[in-house]
CSV table of C-alpha atoms in Angstrom, one decimal:
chain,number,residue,atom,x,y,z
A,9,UNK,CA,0.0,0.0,0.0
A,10,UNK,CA,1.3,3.4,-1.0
A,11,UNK,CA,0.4,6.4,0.5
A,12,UNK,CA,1.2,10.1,-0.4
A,13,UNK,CA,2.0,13.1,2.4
A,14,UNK,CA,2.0,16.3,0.5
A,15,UNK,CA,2.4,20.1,2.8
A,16,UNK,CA,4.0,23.3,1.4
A,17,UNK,CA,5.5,25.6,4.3
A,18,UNK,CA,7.8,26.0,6.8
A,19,UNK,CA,9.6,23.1,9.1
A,20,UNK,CA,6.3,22.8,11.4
A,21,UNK,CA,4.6,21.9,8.6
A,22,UNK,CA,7.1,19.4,7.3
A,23,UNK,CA,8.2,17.7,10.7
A,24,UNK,CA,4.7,15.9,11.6
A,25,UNK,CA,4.2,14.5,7.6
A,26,UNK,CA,7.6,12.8,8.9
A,27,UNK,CA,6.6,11.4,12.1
A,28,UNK,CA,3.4,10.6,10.2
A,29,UNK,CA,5.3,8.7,7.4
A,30,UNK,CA,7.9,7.0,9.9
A,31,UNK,CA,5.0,4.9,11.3
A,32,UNK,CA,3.1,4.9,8.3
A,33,UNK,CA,6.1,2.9,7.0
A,34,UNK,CA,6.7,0.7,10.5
A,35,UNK,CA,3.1,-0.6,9.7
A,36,UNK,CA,4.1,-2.1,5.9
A,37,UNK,CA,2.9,1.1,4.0
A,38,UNK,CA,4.9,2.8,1.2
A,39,UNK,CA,5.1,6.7,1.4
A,40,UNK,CA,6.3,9.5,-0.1
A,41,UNK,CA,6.5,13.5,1.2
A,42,UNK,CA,6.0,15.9,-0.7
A,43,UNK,CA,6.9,19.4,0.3
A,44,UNK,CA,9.3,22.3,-0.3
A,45,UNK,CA,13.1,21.4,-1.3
A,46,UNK,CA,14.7,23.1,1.5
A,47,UNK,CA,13.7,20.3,3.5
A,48,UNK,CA,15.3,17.3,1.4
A,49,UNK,CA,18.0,16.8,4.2
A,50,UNK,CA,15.0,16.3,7.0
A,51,UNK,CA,13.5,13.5,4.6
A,52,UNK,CA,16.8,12.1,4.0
A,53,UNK,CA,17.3,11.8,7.6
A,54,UNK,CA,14.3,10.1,8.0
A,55,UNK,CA,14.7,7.9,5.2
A,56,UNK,CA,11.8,8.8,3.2
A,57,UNK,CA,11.6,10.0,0.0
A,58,UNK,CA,11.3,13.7,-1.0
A,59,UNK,CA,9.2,14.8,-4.6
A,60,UNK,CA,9.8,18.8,-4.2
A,61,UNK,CA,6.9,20.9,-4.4
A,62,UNK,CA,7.7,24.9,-5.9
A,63,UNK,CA,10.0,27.4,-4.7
A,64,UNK,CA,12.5,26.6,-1.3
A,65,UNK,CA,9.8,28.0,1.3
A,66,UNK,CA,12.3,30.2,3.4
A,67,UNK,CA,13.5,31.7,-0.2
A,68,UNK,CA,9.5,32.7,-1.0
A,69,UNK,CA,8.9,34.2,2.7
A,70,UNK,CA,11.8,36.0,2.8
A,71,UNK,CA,11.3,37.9,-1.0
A,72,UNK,CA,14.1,36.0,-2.2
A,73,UNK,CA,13.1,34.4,-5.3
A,74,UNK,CA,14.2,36.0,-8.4
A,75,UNK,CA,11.0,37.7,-9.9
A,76,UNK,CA,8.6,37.2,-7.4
A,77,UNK,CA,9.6,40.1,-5.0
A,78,UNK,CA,6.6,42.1,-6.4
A,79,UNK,CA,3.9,38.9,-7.3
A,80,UNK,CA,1.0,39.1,-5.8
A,81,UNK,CA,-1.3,37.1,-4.0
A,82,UNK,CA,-3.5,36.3,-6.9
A,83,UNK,CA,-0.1,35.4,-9.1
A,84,UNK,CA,1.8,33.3,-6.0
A,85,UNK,CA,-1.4,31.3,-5.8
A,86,UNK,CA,-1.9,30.1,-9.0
A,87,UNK,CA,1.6,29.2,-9.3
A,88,UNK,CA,1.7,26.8,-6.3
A,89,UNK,CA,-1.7,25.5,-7.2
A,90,UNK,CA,-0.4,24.2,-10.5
A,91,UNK,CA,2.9,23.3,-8.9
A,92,UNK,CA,1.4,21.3,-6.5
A,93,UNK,CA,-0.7,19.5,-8.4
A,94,UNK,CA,2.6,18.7,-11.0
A,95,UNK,CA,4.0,16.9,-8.3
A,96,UNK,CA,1.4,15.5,-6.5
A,97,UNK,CA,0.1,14.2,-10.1
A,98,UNK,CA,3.9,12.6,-11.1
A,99,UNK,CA,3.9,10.2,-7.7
A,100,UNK,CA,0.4,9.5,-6.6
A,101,UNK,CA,-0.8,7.5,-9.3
A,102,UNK,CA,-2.4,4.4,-8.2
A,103,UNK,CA,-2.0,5.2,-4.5
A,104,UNK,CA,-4.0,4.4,-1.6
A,105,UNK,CA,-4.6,7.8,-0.1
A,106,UNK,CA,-2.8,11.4,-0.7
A,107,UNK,CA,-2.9,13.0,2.7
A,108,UNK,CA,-2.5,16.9,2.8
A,109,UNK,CA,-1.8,20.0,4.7
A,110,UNK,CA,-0.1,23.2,4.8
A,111,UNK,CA,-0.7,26.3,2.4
A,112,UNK,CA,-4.0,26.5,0.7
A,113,UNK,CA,-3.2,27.0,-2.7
A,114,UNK,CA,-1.0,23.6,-3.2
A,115,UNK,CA,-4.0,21.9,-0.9
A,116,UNK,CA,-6.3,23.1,-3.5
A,117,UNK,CA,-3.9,21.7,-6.5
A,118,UNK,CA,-3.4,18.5,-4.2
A,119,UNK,CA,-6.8,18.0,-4.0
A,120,UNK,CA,-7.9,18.8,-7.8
A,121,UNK,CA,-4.9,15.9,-8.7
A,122,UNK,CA,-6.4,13.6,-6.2
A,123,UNK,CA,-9.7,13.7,-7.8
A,124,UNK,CA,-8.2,13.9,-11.0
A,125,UNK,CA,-6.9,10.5,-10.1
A,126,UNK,CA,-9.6,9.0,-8.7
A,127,UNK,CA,-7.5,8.7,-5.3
A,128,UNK,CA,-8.5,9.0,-1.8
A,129,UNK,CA,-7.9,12.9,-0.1
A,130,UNK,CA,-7.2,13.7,3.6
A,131,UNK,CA,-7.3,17.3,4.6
A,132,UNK,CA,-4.9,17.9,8.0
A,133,UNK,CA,-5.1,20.4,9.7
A,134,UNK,CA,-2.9,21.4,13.0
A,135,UNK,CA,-4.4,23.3,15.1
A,136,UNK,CA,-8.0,23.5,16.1
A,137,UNK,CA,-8.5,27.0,15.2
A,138,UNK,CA,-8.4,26.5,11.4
A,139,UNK,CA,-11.7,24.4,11.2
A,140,UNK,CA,-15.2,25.9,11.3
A,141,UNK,CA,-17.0,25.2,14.8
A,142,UNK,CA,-19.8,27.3,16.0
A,143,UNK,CA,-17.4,27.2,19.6
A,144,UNK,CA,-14.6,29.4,18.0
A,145,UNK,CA,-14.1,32.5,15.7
A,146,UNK,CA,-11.9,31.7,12.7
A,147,UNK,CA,-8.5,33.7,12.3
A,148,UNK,CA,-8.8,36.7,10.2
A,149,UNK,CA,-7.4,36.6,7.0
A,150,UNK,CA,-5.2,39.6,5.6
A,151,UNK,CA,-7.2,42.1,4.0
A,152,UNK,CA,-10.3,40.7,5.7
A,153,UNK,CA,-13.1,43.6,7.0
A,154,UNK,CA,-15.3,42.0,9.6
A,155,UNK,CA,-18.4,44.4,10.2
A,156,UNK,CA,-19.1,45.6,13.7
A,157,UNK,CA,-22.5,44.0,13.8
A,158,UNK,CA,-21.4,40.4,12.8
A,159,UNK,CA,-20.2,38.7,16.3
A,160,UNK,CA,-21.7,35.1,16.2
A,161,UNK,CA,-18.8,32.8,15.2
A,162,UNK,CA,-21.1,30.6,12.9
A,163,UNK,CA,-21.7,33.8,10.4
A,164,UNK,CA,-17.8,35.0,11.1
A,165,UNK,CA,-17.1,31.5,9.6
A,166,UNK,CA,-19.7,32.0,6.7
A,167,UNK,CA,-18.4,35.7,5.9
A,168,UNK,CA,-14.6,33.6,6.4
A,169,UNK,CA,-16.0,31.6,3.7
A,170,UNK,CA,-16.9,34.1,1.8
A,171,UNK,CA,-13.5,35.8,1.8
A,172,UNK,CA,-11.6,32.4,1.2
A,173,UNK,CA,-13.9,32.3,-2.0
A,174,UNK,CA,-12.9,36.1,-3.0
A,175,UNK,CA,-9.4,34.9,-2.8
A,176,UNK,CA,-9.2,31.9,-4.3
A,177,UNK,CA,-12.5,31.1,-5.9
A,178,UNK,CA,-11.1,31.7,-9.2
A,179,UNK,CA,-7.5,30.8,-9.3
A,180,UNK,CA,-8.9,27.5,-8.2
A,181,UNK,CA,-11.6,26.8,-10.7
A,182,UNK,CA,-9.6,28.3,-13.5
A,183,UNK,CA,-6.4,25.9,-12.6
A,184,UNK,CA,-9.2,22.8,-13.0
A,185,UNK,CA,-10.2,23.8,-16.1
A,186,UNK,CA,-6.9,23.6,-17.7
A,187,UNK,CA,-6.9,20.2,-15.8
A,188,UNK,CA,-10.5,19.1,-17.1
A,189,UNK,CA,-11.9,19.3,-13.9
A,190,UNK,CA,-15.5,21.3,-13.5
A,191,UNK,CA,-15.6,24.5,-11.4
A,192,UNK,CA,-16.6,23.8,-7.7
A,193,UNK,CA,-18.0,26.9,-5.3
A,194,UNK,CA,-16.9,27.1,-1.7
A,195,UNK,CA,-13.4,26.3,-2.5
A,196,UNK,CA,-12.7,26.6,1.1
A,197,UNK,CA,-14.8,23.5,2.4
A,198,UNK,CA,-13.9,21.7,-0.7
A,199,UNK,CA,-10.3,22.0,0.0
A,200,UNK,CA,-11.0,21.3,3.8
A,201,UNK,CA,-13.7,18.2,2.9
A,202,UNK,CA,-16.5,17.6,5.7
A,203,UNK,CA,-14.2,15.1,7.6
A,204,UNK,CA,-11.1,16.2,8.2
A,205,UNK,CA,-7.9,14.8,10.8
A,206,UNK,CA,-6.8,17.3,13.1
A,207,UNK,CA,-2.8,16.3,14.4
A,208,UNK,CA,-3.0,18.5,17.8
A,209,UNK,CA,-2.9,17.3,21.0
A,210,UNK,CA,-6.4,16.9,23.0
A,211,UNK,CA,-5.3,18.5,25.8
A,212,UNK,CA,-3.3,21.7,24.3
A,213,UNK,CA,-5.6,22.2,21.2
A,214,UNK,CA,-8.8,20.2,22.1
A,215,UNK,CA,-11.7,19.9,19.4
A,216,UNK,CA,-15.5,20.6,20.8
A,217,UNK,CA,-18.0,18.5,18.2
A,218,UNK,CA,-19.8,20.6,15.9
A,219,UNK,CA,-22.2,20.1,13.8
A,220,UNK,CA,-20.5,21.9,11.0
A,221,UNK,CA,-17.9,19.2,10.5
A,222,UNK,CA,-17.0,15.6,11.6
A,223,UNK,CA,-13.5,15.8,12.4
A,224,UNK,CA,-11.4,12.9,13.7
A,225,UNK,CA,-8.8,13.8,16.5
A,226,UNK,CA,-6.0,12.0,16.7
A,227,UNK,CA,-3.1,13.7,19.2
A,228,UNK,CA,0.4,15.7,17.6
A,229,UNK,CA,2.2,13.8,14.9
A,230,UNK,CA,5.4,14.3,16.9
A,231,UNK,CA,9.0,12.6,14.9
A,232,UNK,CA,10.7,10.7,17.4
A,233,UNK,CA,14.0,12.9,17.8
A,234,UNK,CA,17.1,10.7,18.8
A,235,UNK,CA,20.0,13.4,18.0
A,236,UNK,CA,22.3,14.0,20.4
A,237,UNK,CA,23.0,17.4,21.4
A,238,UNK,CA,26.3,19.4,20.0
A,239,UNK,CA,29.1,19.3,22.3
A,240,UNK,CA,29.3,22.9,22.6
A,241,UNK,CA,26.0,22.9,23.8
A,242,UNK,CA,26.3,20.3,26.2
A,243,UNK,CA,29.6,22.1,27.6
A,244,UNK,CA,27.7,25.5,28.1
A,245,UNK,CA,24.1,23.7,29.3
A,246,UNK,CA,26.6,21.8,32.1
A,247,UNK,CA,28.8,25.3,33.1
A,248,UNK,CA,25.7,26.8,35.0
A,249,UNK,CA,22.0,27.0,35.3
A,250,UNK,CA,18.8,26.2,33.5
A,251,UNK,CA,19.6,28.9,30.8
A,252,UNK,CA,16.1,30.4,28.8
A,253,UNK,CA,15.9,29.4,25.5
A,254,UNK,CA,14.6,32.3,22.7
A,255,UNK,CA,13.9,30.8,19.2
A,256,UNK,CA,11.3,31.8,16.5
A,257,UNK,CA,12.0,29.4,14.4
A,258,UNK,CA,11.1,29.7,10.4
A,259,UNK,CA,9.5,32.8,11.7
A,260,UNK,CA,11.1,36.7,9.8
A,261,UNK,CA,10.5,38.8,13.0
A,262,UNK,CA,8.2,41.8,12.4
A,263,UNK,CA,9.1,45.4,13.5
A,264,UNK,CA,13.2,45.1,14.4
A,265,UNK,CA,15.5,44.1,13.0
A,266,UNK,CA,17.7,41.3,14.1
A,267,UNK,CA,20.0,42.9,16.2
A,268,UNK,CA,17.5,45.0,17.9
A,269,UNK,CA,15.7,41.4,18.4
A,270,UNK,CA,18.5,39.7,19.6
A,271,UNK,CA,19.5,42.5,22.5
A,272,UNK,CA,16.2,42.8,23.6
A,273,UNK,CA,15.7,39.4,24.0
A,274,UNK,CA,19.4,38.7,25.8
A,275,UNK,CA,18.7,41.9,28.1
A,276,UNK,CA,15.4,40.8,29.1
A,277,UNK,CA,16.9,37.3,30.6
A,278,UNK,CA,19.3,39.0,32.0
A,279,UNK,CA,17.1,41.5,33.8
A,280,UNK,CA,15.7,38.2,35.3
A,281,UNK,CA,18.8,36.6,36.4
A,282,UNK,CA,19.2,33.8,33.7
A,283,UNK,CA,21.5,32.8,31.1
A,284,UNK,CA,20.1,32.5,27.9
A,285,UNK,CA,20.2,30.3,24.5
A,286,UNK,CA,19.1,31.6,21.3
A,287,UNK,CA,18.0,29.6,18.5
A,288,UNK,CA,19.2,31.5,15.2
A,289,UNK,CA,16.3,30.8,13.1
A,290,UNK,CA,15.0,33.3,10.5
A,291,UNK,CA,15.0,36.0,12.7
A,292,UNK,CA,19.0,35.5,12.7
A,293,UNK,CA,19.5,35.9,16.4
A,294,UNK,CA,22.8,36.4,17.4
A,295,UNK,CA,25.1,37.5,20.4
A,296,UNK,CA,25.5,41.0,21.4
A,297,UNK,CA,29.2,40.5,23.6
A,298,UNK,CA,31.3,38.3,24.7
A,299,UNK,CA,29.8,37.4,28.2
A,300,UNK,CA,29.3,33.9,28.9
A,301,UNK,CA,26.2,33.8,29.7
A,302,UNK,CA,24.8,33.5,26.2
A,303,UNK,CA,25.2,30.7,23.4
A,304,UNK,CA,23.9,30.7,19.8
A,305,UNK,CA,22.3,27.3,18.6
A,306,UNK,CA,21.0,26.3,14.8
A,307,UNK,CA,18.5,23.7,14.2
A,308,UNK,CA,19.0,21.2,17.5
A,309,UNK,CA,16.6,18.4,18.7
A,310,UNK,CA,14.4,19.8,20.9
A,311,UNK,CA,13.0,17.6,22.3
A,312,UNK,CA,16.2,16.8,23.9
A,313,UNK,CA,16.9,20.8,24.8
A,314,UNK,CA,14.1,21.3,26.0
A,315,UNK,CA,13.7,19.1,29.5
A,316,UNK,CA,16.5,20.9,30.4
A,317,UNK,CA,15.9,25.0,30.0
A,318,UNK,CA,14.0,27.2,32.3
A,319,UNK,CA,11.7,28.3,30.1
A,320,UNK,CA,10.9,28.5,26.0
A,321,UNK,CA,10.3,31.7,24.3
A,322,UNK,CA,9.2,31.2,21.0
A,323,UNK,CA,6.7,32.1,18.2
A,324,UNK,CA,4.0,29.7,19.0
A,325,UNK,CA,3.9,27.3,16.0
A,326,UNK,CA,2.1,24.4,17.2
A,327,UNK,CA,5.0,21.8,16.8
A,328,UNK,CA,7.2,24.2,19.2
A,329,UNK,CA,4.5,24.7,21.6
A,330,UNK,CA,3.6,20.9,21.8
A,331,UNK,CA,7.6,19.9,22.0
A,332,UNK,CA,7.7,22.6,24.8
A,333,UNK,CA,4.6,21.6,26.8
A,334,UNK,CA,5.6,18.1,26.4
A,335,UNK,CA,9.1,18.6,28.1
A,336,UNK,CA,7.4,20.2,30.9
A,337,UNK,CA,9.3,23.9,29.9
A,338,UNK,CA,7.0,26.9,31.2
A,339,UNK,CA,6.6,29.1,27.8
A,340,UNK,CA,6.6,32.7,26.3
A,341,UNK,CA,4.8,33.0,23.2
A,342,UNK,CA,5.6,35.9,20.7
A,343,UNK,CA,3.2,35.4,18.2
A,344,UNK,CA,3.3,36.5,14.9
A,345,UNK,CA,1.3,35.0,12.4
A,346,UNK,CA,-1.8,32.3,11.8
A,347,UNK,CA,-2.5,29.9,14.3
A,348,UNK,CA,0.3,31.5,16.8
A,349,UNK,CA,-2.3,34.1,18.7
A,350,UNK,CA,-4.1,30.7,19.5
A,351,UNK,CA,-1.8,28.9,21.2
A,352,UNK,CA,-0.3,32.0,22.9
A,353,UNK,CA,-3.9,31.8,24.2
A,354,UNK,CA,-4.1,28.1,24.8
A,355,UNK,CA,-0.8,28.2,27.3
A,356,UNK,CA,-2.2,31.6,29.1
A,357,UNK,CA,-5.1,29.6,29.8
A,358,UNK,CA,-3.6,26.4,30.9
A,359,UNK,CA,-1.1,28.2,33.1
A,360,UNK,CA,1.8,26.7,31.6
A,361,UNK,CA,3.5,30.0,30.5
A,362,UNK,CA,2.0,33.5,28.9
A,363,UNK,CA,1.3,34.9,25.7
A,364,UNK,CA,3.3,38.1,25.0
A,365,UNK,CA,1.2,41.5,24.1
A,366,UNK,CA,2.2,41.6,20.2
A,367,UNK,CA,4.9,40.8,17.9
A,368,UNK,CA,8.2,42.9,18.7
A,369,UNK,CA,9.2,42.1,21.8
A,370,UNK,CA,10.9,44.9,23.8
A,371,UNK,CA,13.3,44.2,26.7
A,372,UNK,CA,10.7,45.9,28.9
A,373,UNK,CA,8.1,43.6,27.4
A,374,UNK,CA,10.0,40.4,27.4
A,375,UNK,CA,11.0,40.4,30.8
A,376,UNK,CA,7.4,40.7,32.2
A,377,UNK,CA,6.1,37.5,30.2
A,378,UNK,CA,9.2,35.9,31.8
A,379,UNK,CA,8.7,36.7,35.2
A,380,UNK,CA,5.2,35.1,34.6
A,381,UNK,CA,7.2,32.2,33.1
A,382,UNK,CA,9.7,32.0,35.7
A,383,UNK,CA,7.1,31.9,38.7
A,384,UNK,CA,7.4,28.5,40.5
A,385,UNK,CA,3.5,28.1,40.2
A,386,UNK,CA,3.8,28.6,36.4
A,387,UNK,CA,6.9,25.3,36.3
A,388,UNK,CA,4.5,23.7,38.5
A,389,UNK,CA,2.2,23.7,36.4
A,390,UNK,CA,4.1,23.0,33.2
A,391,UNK,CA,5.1,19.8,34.8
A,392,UNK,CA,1.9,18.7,35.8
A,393,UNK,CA,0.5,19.2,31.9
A,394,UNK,CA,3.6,17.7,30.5
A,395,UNK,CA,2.7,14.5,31.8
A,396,UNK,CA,-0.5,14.6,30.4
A,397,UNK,CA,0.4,15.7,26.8
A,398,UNK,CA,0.1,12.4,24.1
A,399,UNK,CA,2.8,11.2,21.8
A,400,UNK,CA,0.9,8.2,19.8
A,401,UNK,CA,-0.9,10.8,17.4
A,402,UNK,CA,1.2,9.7,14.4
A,403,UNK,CA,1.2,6.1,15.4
A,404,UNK,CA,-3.1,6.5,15.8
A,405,UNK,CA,-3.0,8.6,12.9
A,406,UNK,CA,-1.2,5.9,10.9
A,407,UNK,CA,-3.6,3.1,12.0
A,408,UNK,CA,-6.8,5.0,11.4
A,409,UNK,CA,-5.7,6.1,7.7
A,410,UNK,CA,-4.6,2.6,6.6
A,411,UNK,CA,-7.9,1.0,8.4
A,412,UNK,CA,-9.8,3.0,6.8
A,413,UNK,CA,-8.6,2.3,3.3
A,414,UNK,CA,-8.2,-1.3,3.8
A,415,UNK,CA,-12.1,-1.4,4.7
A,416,UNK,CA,-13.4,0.5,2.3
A,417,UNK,CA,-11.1,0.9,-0.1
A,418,UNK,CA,-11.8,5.4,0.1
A,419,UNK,CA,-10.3,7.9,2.7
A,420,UNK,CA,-13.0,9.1,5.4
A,421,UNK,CA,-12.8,13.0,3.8
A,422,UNK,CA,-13.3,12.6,0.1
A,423,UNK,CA,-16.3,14.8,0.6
């Protein structure tokens, strides 16, 4: 049985379609990611085989593909809609299932090829907040105007239809009729299906039942991490204490630039009497002196560095938040995009950490959300959570996909 994982974005979009294909393949099944190129060293890692989908992601965030520094939405879109569905189209052929995630124009070419090949399509989604319930508001979408007088969250998802529709509504239907596909309306829920599988852990990100759609829950597809850390890191983690990690991940900061990041960040963990530990990232964090107290990391497993910080700051993707929760780490959350305000949310209200008050951290700013962090209720409670958080989601995920297709021989969410 063969089975197709496609997802265009950054590295928390790419990670769990790994941990999802690593036990996909432990239980006899054939798989293949597909996803940007930058990430072909993750897959080879992993031992799974990369088709490239489009432009390196970090390359189209950060303006830096030749020609596209001016596209716009309209022009992106229908270039990764097509470009998804090339690749998806050259590898899923006679598979059991494609399942899907990540940016919505390659979902939408990922899902035109999967019908176009009479194959089996599951929507993913990671985090709770991007599915229509009548319990939540859906995130606002740039460019969005939301009149005062509409509050209930079942129109705010209609008029969030609506919007998705004045988006993409037409890049959508006129990429399927170049494919021989006929138009569809409500490209939104025909890109999310009526049964979708949402990979976020019950207890950080549950679901509510709704009657809008019938979504299967199935805990974070978290990638077993084995790595050991770097030596250097080990030396400076054992010359002191607990040091505070600050990382944003594939995340361009907003409103600084990186060395006005970086010392704000390093002055607010001092102010609180902590080392620190910056994770470079996109934001390109770096050192501001030569004291001790602070070390600069690149990509490291985290789920090893994480048991043994004080805290995490970070930008609140859901992988980060889930890794962070799970090691028991008390967490700042600087959000900056998407899903990130609702998770900044979630810890707030589980009293595992705090969401910070927008997305330039000052070293004013910073240090109050850590003194929040740094309260002995708020590790407390971090610990107690940790041990509550599930790490079989890929595993169940796994199981439920290839049941479902050996019964029936169809996906749950072709519809």
């Amino acid at each position: 049985m063969r089975i197709v994982l496609e997802t265009y974005g950054s590295r928390g979009d790419v990670e769990p379609m790994v941990g999802l294909a690593v036990r996909l393949r432990a239980l006899g099944a054939e798989v293949r990611v597909c996803a940007p190129p930058d990430f072909a060293q993750l897959l080879d890692e992993a031992d799974v085989p990369l088709t490239p989908v489009a432009w390196p992601i970090r390359a189209l965030a950060t303006g830096a593909i030749p020609g596209k520094e001016k596209a716009g939405l309209a022009d992106i879109s229908a270039e990764l809609t097509a470009m998804a569905y090339e690749a998806v189209a050259g590898v899923a052929e006679g598979c059991a299932a494609v399942v899907a995630t990540g940016s919505f124009p390659a979902l939408a070419g990922t899902r035109s090829t999967a019908e176009k090949l009479g194959v089996p399509y599951v929507f993913t989604s990671f985090s709770p907040c991007y599915l229509p319930s009548s319990h939540q508001p859906p995130l606002r979408r740039p460019g969005q105007v939301i009149p005062p007088e509409v509050t209930g969250n079942r129109e705010l998802w209609d008029l969030h239809a609506e919007h998705m529709e004045t988006l993409f509504g037409e890049t959508v239907n006129a990429h399927r009729a170049s494919v021989g596909l006929p138009p569809v309306s409500g490209v939104r829920d025909h890109v999310f299906t009526g049964h979708p599988f949402l990979a976020a852990d019950p207890v950080l990100g549950p679901w509510q039942e709704t009657p809008e759609l019938d979504v299967t829950q199935t805990g974070a597809w978290i990638r077993p991490d084995e790595r050991p850390l770097p030596a250097g890191l080990e030396a400076f983690l054992a010359a002191g204490a607990e040091p505070v990690y600050v990382g944003f991940g594939s995340m361009p900061m907003r409103g600084a630039s990186a060395p006005e990041i970086s010392r704000a960040v390093i002055e607010a963990v001092r102010t609180q009497g902590r080392r620190v530990l910056l994770g470079s990232g996109w934001a390109d964090l770096g050192s501001i002196d030569d004291r001790d107290d602070c070390f600069v990391v690149g990509e490291v497993n985290q789920q090893a560095l994480f048991r043994r910080v004080a805290a995490v700051v970070h930008h609140g993707g859901a992988g980060t938040t889930t890794t962070a929760a799970r090691a028991g780490a008390p967490q700042v959350i600087v959000p900056q995009v998407a899903d990130q305000p609702y998770w900044a949310g979630r810890v707030s209200e589980l009293g595992i950490g705090t969401g910070h008050d927008g997305p330039t951290p000052t070293a004013e700013s910073l240090s109050a959300a850590l003194k929040i962090a740094l309260a002995p209720e708020t590790r407390a409670r971090a610990a107690a959570v940790a041990g509550t958080v599930r790490t079989d989601g890929a595993d169940q995920a796994a199981k439920l996909l290839l049941d479902m297709v050996g019964r029936s021989g169809s996906a749950p969410s072709e519809s």
